[in-house]
Tab-separated table of C-alpha atoms and ligand atoms in Angstrom:
chain	number	residue	atom	x	y	z
K	1184	MET	CA	10.880	-10.866	-13.547
K	1185	GLN	CA	9.534	-8.031	-11.386
K	1186	ARG	CA	10.549	-8.174	-7.733
K	1187	ILE	CA	7.634	-6.931	-5.662
K	1188	LEU	CA	7.022	-6.269	-1.965
K	1189	ILE	CA	3.451	-5.908	-0.702
K	1190	THR	CA	2.322	-4.942	2.810
K	1191	GLY	CA	-0.989	-6.082	4.306
K	1192	ALA	CA	-0.908	-9.041	1.928
K	1193	ASN	CA	-3.017	-11.546	3.880
K	1194	ARG	CA	-6.468	-10.272	2.850
K	1195	GLY	CA	-8.382	-7.778	0.749
K	1196	ILE	CA	-6.612	-5.765	-1.929
K	1197	GLY	CA	-3.168	-6.867	-0.695
K	1198	LEU	CA	-3.970	-10.561	-1.131
K	1199	GLU	CA	-5.337	-9.942	-4.619
K	1200	LEU	CA	-2.205	-7.944	-5.502
K	1201	VAL	CA	-0.196	-11.020	-4.502
K	1202	ARG	CA	-2.377	-13.302	-6.678
K	1203	GLN	CA	-2.260	-11.101	-9.778
K	1204	CYS	CA	1.453	-10.255	-9.444
K	1205	LEU	CA	2.247	-13.980	-9.211
K	1206	ALA	CA	-0.015	-14.755	-12.179
K	1207	ARG	CA	2.025	-12.265	-14.214
K	1208	GLY	CA	5.256	-14.044	-13.308
K	1209	GLY	CA	6.421	-11.729	-10.522
K	1210	ARG	CA	8.757	-12.582	-7.651
K	1211	VAL	CA	6.583	-11.584	-4.712
K	1212	PHE	CA	7.407	-10.837	-1.080
K	1213	ALA	CA	4.024	-10.923	0.654
K	1214	SER	CA	4.197	-9.355	4.086
K	1215	CYS	CA	1.630	-9.383	6.850
K	1216	ARG	CA	1.502	-9.232	10.622
K	1217	HIS	CA	0.936	-12.960	11.200
K	1218	PRO	CA	2.025	-15.143	8.269
K	1219	GLU	CA	1.536	-18.247	10.409
K	1220	GLU	CA	-2.211	-17.448	10.490
K	1221	ALA	CA	-2.489	-16.348	6.837
K	1222	ALA	CA	-4.169	-19.449	5.385
K	1223	ASP	CA	-4.761	-17.990	1.902
K	1224	LEU	CA	-1.152	-16.869	1.573
K	1225	GLN	CA	0.117	-20.211	2.809
K	1226	LYS	CA	-1.959	-22.040	0.200
K	1227	LEU	CA	-0.580	-19.721	-2.483
K	1228	ALA	CA	2.963	-20.326	-1.254
K	1229	GLU	CA	2.520	-24.093	-1.712
K	1230	ILE	CA	1.702	-23.537	-5.378
K	1231	ALA	CA	3.884	-20.523	-6.146
K	1232	ALA	CA	7.153	-21.278	-4.346
K	1233	PRO	CA	9.894	-20.233	-5.021
K	1234	ASN	CA	8.298	-17.073	-6.463
K	1235	LEU	CA	6.442	-16.246	-3.254
K	1236	THR	CA	8.042	-15.529	0.108
K	1237	LEU	CA	5.909	-14.787	3.159
K	1238	LEU	CA	7.292	-12.244	5.595
K	1239	ALA	CA	6.216	-11.089	9.045
K	1240	LEU	CA	5.894	-7.312	8.904
K	1241	ASP	CA	3.901	-4.983	11.120
K	1242	VAL	CA	4.312	-1.483	9.711
K	1243	THR	CA	4.244	-0.032	13.233
K	1244	ASP	CA	6.935	-2.368	14.577
K	1245	GLU	CA	10.437	-1.175	13.669
K	1246	SER	CA	12.130	-4.437	14.642
K	1247	SER	CA	9.829	-6.358	12.269
K	1248	LEU	CA	10.679	-3.828	9.544
K	1249	ASP	CA	14.414	-4.393	10.116
K	1250	LYS	CA	13.990	-8.151	10.062
K	1251	ALA	CA	11.894	-8.061	6.880
K	1252	ARG	CA	14.534	-5.854	5.234
K	1253	GLN	CA	17.215	-8.402	6.073
K	1254	GLN	CA	15.106	-11.284	4.750
K	1255	VAL	CA	14.327	-9.549	1.455
K	1256	GLY	CA	17.936	-8.363	1.050
K	1257	ALA	CA	19.158	-11.923	1.533
K	1258	GLN	CA	17.054	-13.115	-1.408
K	1259	VAL	CA	17.149	-10.319	-3.996
K	1260	GLU	CA	19.581	-7.547	-4.864
K	1261	ALA	CA	16.827	-5.100	-5.776
K	1262	LEU	CA	13.107	-4.421	-5.699
K	1263	ASP	CA	11.182	-3.096	-8.697
K	1264	LEU	CA	7.860	-2.439	-6.982
K	1265	LEU	CA	6.766	-1.701	-3.452
K	1266	TYR	CA	3.071	-1.553	-2.568
K	1267	ASN	CA	2.414	0.241	0.718
K	1268	ASN	CA	-1.056	-1.251	1.051
K	1269	ALA	CA	-1.595	-2.003	4.755
K	1270	ALA	CA	-4.043	0.262	6.541
K	1271	ILE	CA	-6.747	0.416	9.175
K	1272	ASN	CA	-10.039	2.256	9.420
K	1273	LEU	CA	-11.301	2.359	12.981
K	1274	GLY	CA	-14.625	3.828	11.875
K	1275	ASP	CA	-16.088	7.265	11.274
K	1276	GLU	CA	-16.195	9.152	14.531
K	1277	SER	CA	-18.004	12.289	15.632
K	1278	ILE	CA	-16.064	15.037	17.385
K	1279	ALA	CA	-17.449	13.689	20.680
K	1280	ASP	CA	-16.011	10.224	19.931
K	1281	VAL	CA	-12.506	11.314	18.890
K	1282	THR	CA	-9.722	9.933	21.059
K	1283	ALA	CA	-6.037	10.746	20.795
K	1284	GLN	CA	-5.237	7.051	21.019
K	1285	LYS	CA	-7.337	6.155	17.943
K	1286	LEU	CA	-6.112	9.138	15.908
K	1287	VAL	CA	-2.485	8.270	16.665
K	1288	GLU	CA	-2.988	4.562	15.980
K	1289	THR	CA	-4.520	5.322	12.585
K	1290	LEU	CA	-1.734	7.757	11.695
K	1291	ARG	CA	0.905	5.230	12.760
K	1292	VAL	CA	-0.445	2.491	10.498
K	1293	ASN	CA	-1.712	4.486	7.511
K	1294	ALA	CA	0.773	7.353	7.206
K	1295	ILE	CA	3.889	6.817	9.319
K	1296	GLY	CA	4.060	3.093	8.543
K	1297	PRO	CA	4.418	3.616	4.773
K	1298	VAL	CA	7.247	6.122	5.341
K	1299	LEU	CA	9.091	3.661	7.589
K	1300	VAL	CA	8.614	0.902	5.017
K	1301	ALA	CA	10.016	3.229	2.333
K	1302	GLN	CA	12.919	4.075	4.649
K	1303	ARG	CA	13.849	0.401	5.049
K	1304	PHE	CA	13.533	-0.482	1.340
K	1305	TYR	CA	14.450	2.598	-0.721
K	1306	ASP	CA	18.011	1.398	-1.246
K	1307	LEU	CA	16.734	-1.846	-2.785
K	1308	LEU	CA	14.221	0.107	-4.871
K	1309	ARG	CA	16.947	2.390	-6.185
K	1310	GLN	CA	18.711	-0.689	-7.554
K	1311	GLY	CA	15.492	-1.848	-9.267
K	1312	ASP	CA	14.385	-1.818	-12.884
K	1313	SER	CA	12.149	1.277	-13.423
K	1314	PRO	CA	11.375	1.154	-9.708
K	1315	LYS	CA	8.023	2.280	-8.355
K	1316	LEU	CA	6.710	2.991	-4.881
K	1317	ILE	CA	2.918	2.804	-4.788
K	1318	ASN	CA	1.209	4.193	-1.720
K	1319	ILE	CA	-2.336	2.849	-1.653
K	1320	SER	CA	-4.176	5.933	-0.473
K	1321	SER	CA	-7.845	6.849	-0.776
K	1322	GLU	CA	-10.170	9.486	-2.106
K	1323	ALA	CA	-10.818	9.941	1.619
K	1324	GLY	CA	-7.450	11.712	1.825
K	1325	SER	CA	-8.364	14.364	-0.732
K	1326	ILE	CA	-8.880	17.656	1.088
K	1327	SER	CA	-10.333	19.405	-1.947
K	1328	ARG	CA	-12.906	16.669	-2.600
K	1329	MET	CA	-14.173	16.292	0.956
K	1330	ARG	CA	-17.351	18.323	0.718
K	1331	HIS	CA	-19.283	17.039	3.710
K	1332	PHE	CA	-18.357	15.748	7.132
K	1333	ARG	CA	-17.337	12.079	7.275
K	1334	GLY	CA	-15.027	11.702	10.295
K	1335	TYR	CA	-11.458	12.308	11.455
K	1336	GLY	CA	-9.001	9.453	11.902
K	1337	TYR	CA	-8.978	7.676	8.545
K	1338	TYR	CA	-9.357	10.913	6.548
K	1339	GLY	CA	-6.517	12.719	8.300
K	1340	SER	CA	-4.279	9.674	7.973
K	1341	LYS	CA	-4.778	9.385	4.212
K	1342	ALA	CA	-4.269	13.141	3.749
K	1343	ALA	CA	-1.003	12.758	5.685
K	1344	LEU	CA	-0.061	9.784	3.492
K	1345	ASN	CA	-0.693	11.936	0.431
K	1346	MET	CA	1.711	14.596	1.698
K	1347	TYR	CA	4.294	11.947	2.613
K	1348	THR	CA	3.924	10.607	-0.932
K	1349	HIS	CA	4.687	14.084	-2.254
K	1350	CYS	CA	7.710	14.340	0.079
K	1351	LEU	CA	9.018	10.897	-0.960
K	1352	SER	CA	8.627	11.810	-4.628
K	1353	MET	CA	10.872	14.841	-4.154
K	1354	ASP	CA	13.427	13.267	-1.828
K	1355	PRO	CA	16.845	13.124	-3.536
K	1356	ASP	CA	17.519	9.833	-1.720
K	1357	LEU	CA	14.738	8.274	-3.792
K	1358	LYS	CA	15.999	9.682	-7.097
K	1359	GLY	CA	14.937	7.441	-9.958
K	1360	VAL	CA	12.023	5.919	-8.047
K	1361	THR	CA	8.535	6.764	-9.309
K	1362	VAL	CA	6.399	7.475	-6.251
K	1363	ILE	CA	2.623	7.860	-6.433
K	1364	ALA	CA	-0.473	7.767	-4.255
K	1365	LEU	CA	-3.274	5.632	-5.676
K	1366	HIS	CA	-6.989	5.401	-4.814
K	1367	PRO	CA	-8.058	1.788	-5.486
K	1368	GLY	CA	-11.780	2.508	-5.772
K	1369	TRP	CA	-14.504	1.374	-3.393
K	1370	VAL	CA	-13.703	-2.292	-3.031
K	1371	ARG	CA	-15.522	-5.262	-1.455
K	1372	THR	CA	-13.063	-6.111	1.327
K	1373	ASP	CA	-13.338	-6.157	5.104
K	1374	MET	CA	-12.643	-2.416	4.969
K	1375	GLY	CA	-14.826	-1.535	1.981
K	1376	GLY	CA	-17.761	-3.738	3.012
K	1377	PRO	CA	-20.109	-5.882	0.895
K	1378	MET	CA	-21.897	-2.953	-0.804
K	1379	ALA	CA	-18.738	-1.607	-2.452
K	1380	SER	CA	-18.790	-1.261	-6.209
K	1381	LEU	CA	-15.635	-3.189	-7.184
K	1382	SER	CA	-14.385	-6.697	-6.495
K	1383	PRO	CA	-10.758	-6.943	-5.377
K	1384	GLN	CA	-10.046	-8.610	-8.735
K	1385	GLU	CA	-11.448	-5.651	-10.693
K	1386	SER	CA	-9.654	-3.086	-8.533
K	1387	VAL	CA	-6.277	-4.794	-8.700
K	1388	LYS	CA	-6.532	-5.320	-12.473
K	1389	LYS	CA	-7.013	-1.575	-12.841
K	1390	ILE	CA	-4.226	-0.810	-10.364
K	1391	LEU	CA	-1.774	-2.977	-12.314
K	1392	ASN	CA	-2.785	-1.318	-15.603
K	1393	ILE	CA	-1.944	2.063	-14.115
K	1394	VAL	CA	1.290	0.907	-12.503
K	1395	ASP	CA	2.441	-0.724	-15.765
K	1396	ARG	CA	2.164	2.621	-17.551
K	1397	LEU	CA	3.924	4.755	-14.921
K	1398	THR	CA	7.151	6.530	-15.778
K	1399	LEU	CA	9.300	8.959	-13.822
K	1400	GLN	CA	7.191	11.756	-15.345
K	1401	ASP	CA	4.361	10.580	-13.085
K	1402	THR	CA	6.248	10.810	-9.831
K	1403	GLY	CA	4.455	12.797	-7.143
K	1404	LYS	CA	0.999	12.315	-8.652
K	1405	PHE	CA	-2.222	11.064	-7.056
K	1406	TYR	CA	-4.062	8.622	-9.323
K	1407	THR	CA	-7.433	7.002	-9.099
K	1408	TYR	CA	-8.144	3.430	-10.192
K	1409	THR	CA	-9.740	4.522	-13.470
K	1410	GLY	CA	-6.399	5.905	-14.605
K	1411	GLY	CA	-6.886	9.654	-14.198
K	1412	GLU	CA	-5.300	11.990	-11.698
K	1413	TYR	CA	-7.231	12.656	-8.496
K	1414	PRO	CA	-7.251	16.118	-6.909
K	1415	TRP	CA	-5.257	16.405	-3.678
S	2225	NAP	N1	-11.639	-1.277	0.378
S	2225	NAP	C1	-11.856	-0.025	-0.028
S	2225	NAP	O1	-12.986	0.322	-0.459
S	2225	NAP	C2	-10.746	0.978	-0.029
S	2225	NAP	C3	-11.020	2.272	-0.520
S	2225	NAP	C4	-9.991	3.211	-0.544
S	2225	NAP	C5	-8.727	2.864	-0.116
S	2225	NAP	N2	-8.492	1.603	0.362
S	2225	NAP	C6	-7.135	1.290	0.805
S	2225	NAP	O2	-6.709	0.079	0.208
S	2225	NAP	C7	-5.757	-0.573	1.076
S	2225	NAP	C8	-6.183	-2.006	1.325
S	2225	NAP	O3	-7.464	-1.973	1.929
S	2225	NAP	P1	-8.411	-3.253	2.037
S	2225	NAP	O4	-9.756	-2.806	1.632
S	2225	NAP	O5	-7.780	-4.421	1.393
S	2225	NAP	O6	-8.418	-3.423	3.640
S	2225	NAP	P2	-8.568	-4.708	4.565
S	2225	NAP	O7	-9.271	-5.798	3.850
S	2225	NAP	O8	-9.109	-4.198	5.853
S	2225	NAP	O9	-7.035	-5.165	4.762
S	2225	NAP	C9	-6.155	-4.342	5.466
S	2225	NAP	C10	-4.799	-5.011	5.507
S	2225	NAP	O10	-3.901	-4.174	6.243
S	2225	NAP	C11	-3.262	-4.979	7.208
S	2225	NAP	N3	-2.778	-4.233	8.365
S	2225	NAP	C12	-3.485	-3.519	9.274
S	2225	NAP	N4	-2.662	-3.014	10.203
S	2225	NAP	C13	-1.403	-3.414	9.882
S	2225	NAP	C14	-0.122	-3.216	10.439
S	2225	NAP	N5	0.065	-2.494	11.564
S	2225	NAP	N6	0.964	-3.764	9.819
S	2225	NAP	C15	0.808	-4.499	8.692
S	2225	NAP	N7	-0.380	-4.745	8.122
S	2225	NAP	C16	-1.470	-4.199	8.711
S	2225	NAP	C17	-4.310	-6.015	7.609
S	2225	NAP	O11	-3.689	-7.086	8.286
S	2225	NAP	P3	-4.402	-7.881	9.510
S	2225	NAP	O12	-5.229	-8.963	8.874
S	2225	NAP	O13	-3.248	-8.392	10.310
S	2225	NAP	O14	-5.252	-6.898	10.261
S	2225	NAP	C18	-4.839	-6.368	6.228
S	2225	NAP	O15	-3.960	-7.251	5.579
S	2225	NAP	C19	-5.708	0.270	2.353
S	2225	NAP	O16	-4.614	1.166	2.261
S	2225	NAP	C20	-7.013	1.056	2.302
S	2225	NAP	O17	-6.949	2.262	3.033
S	2225	NAP	C21	-9.465	0.655	0.420
């Protein structure tokens, strides 16, 4: 039984990751900022307990990270999969609209948060069975593919996440853990909007197909949802 931790699990791609991981028989730790308000997760927990544990985790709040680490460590000896999925997109801004506060907030959630989550859980991952750390990134973080102006905050944060993914994949403290960045496609969520091309179900099915096939040979790569590598 795969032991799986997911951030940003109360809606969108994160919630669908929870659903599909449970359907495959996984032991899922679904984390979000406010589990007491996460109606969909609570309904799932009624059906899926004891395979689903809800955790309070804000990726920018170090005390919540410490508490979540203690809660997970009290229930399992190892993790096999960690999905760094939580992110924000405060909207495409022109140079005139850029504020330091919004740039920093986006970096804290989308790039620094995943590193801090990895920091809290890498020891459990190292004990896992073919352990994998999946950073849900975006094509928006690809420097080589950005060919026209789109904005600053979200794009810079995902490019930073891509570099942090590369760093994590080479870090000797994460030896044995396959670390990748993964673009989930354009998905109909609050972030992706109603015109996006993929449903969360379609995106997550493709994500799981890719993750199933990963080996240590893949560590440090940037994949897209269709299964190929994406240029950095
Ligand atoms: N949808 C797309 O088309 C698309 C495309 C490329 C990449 N992605 C990536 O896919 C991932 C999931 O996106 P989505 O479309 O599912 O977005 P979404 O529907 O907007 O969901 C974002 C999730 O992140 C959580 N979150 C935000 N700030 C957080 C924090 N500080 N700590 C913990 N959780 C936090 C949100 O929780 P709250 O409810 O508490 O705010 C929510 O659960 C993100 O990494 C996104 O960048 C999405």
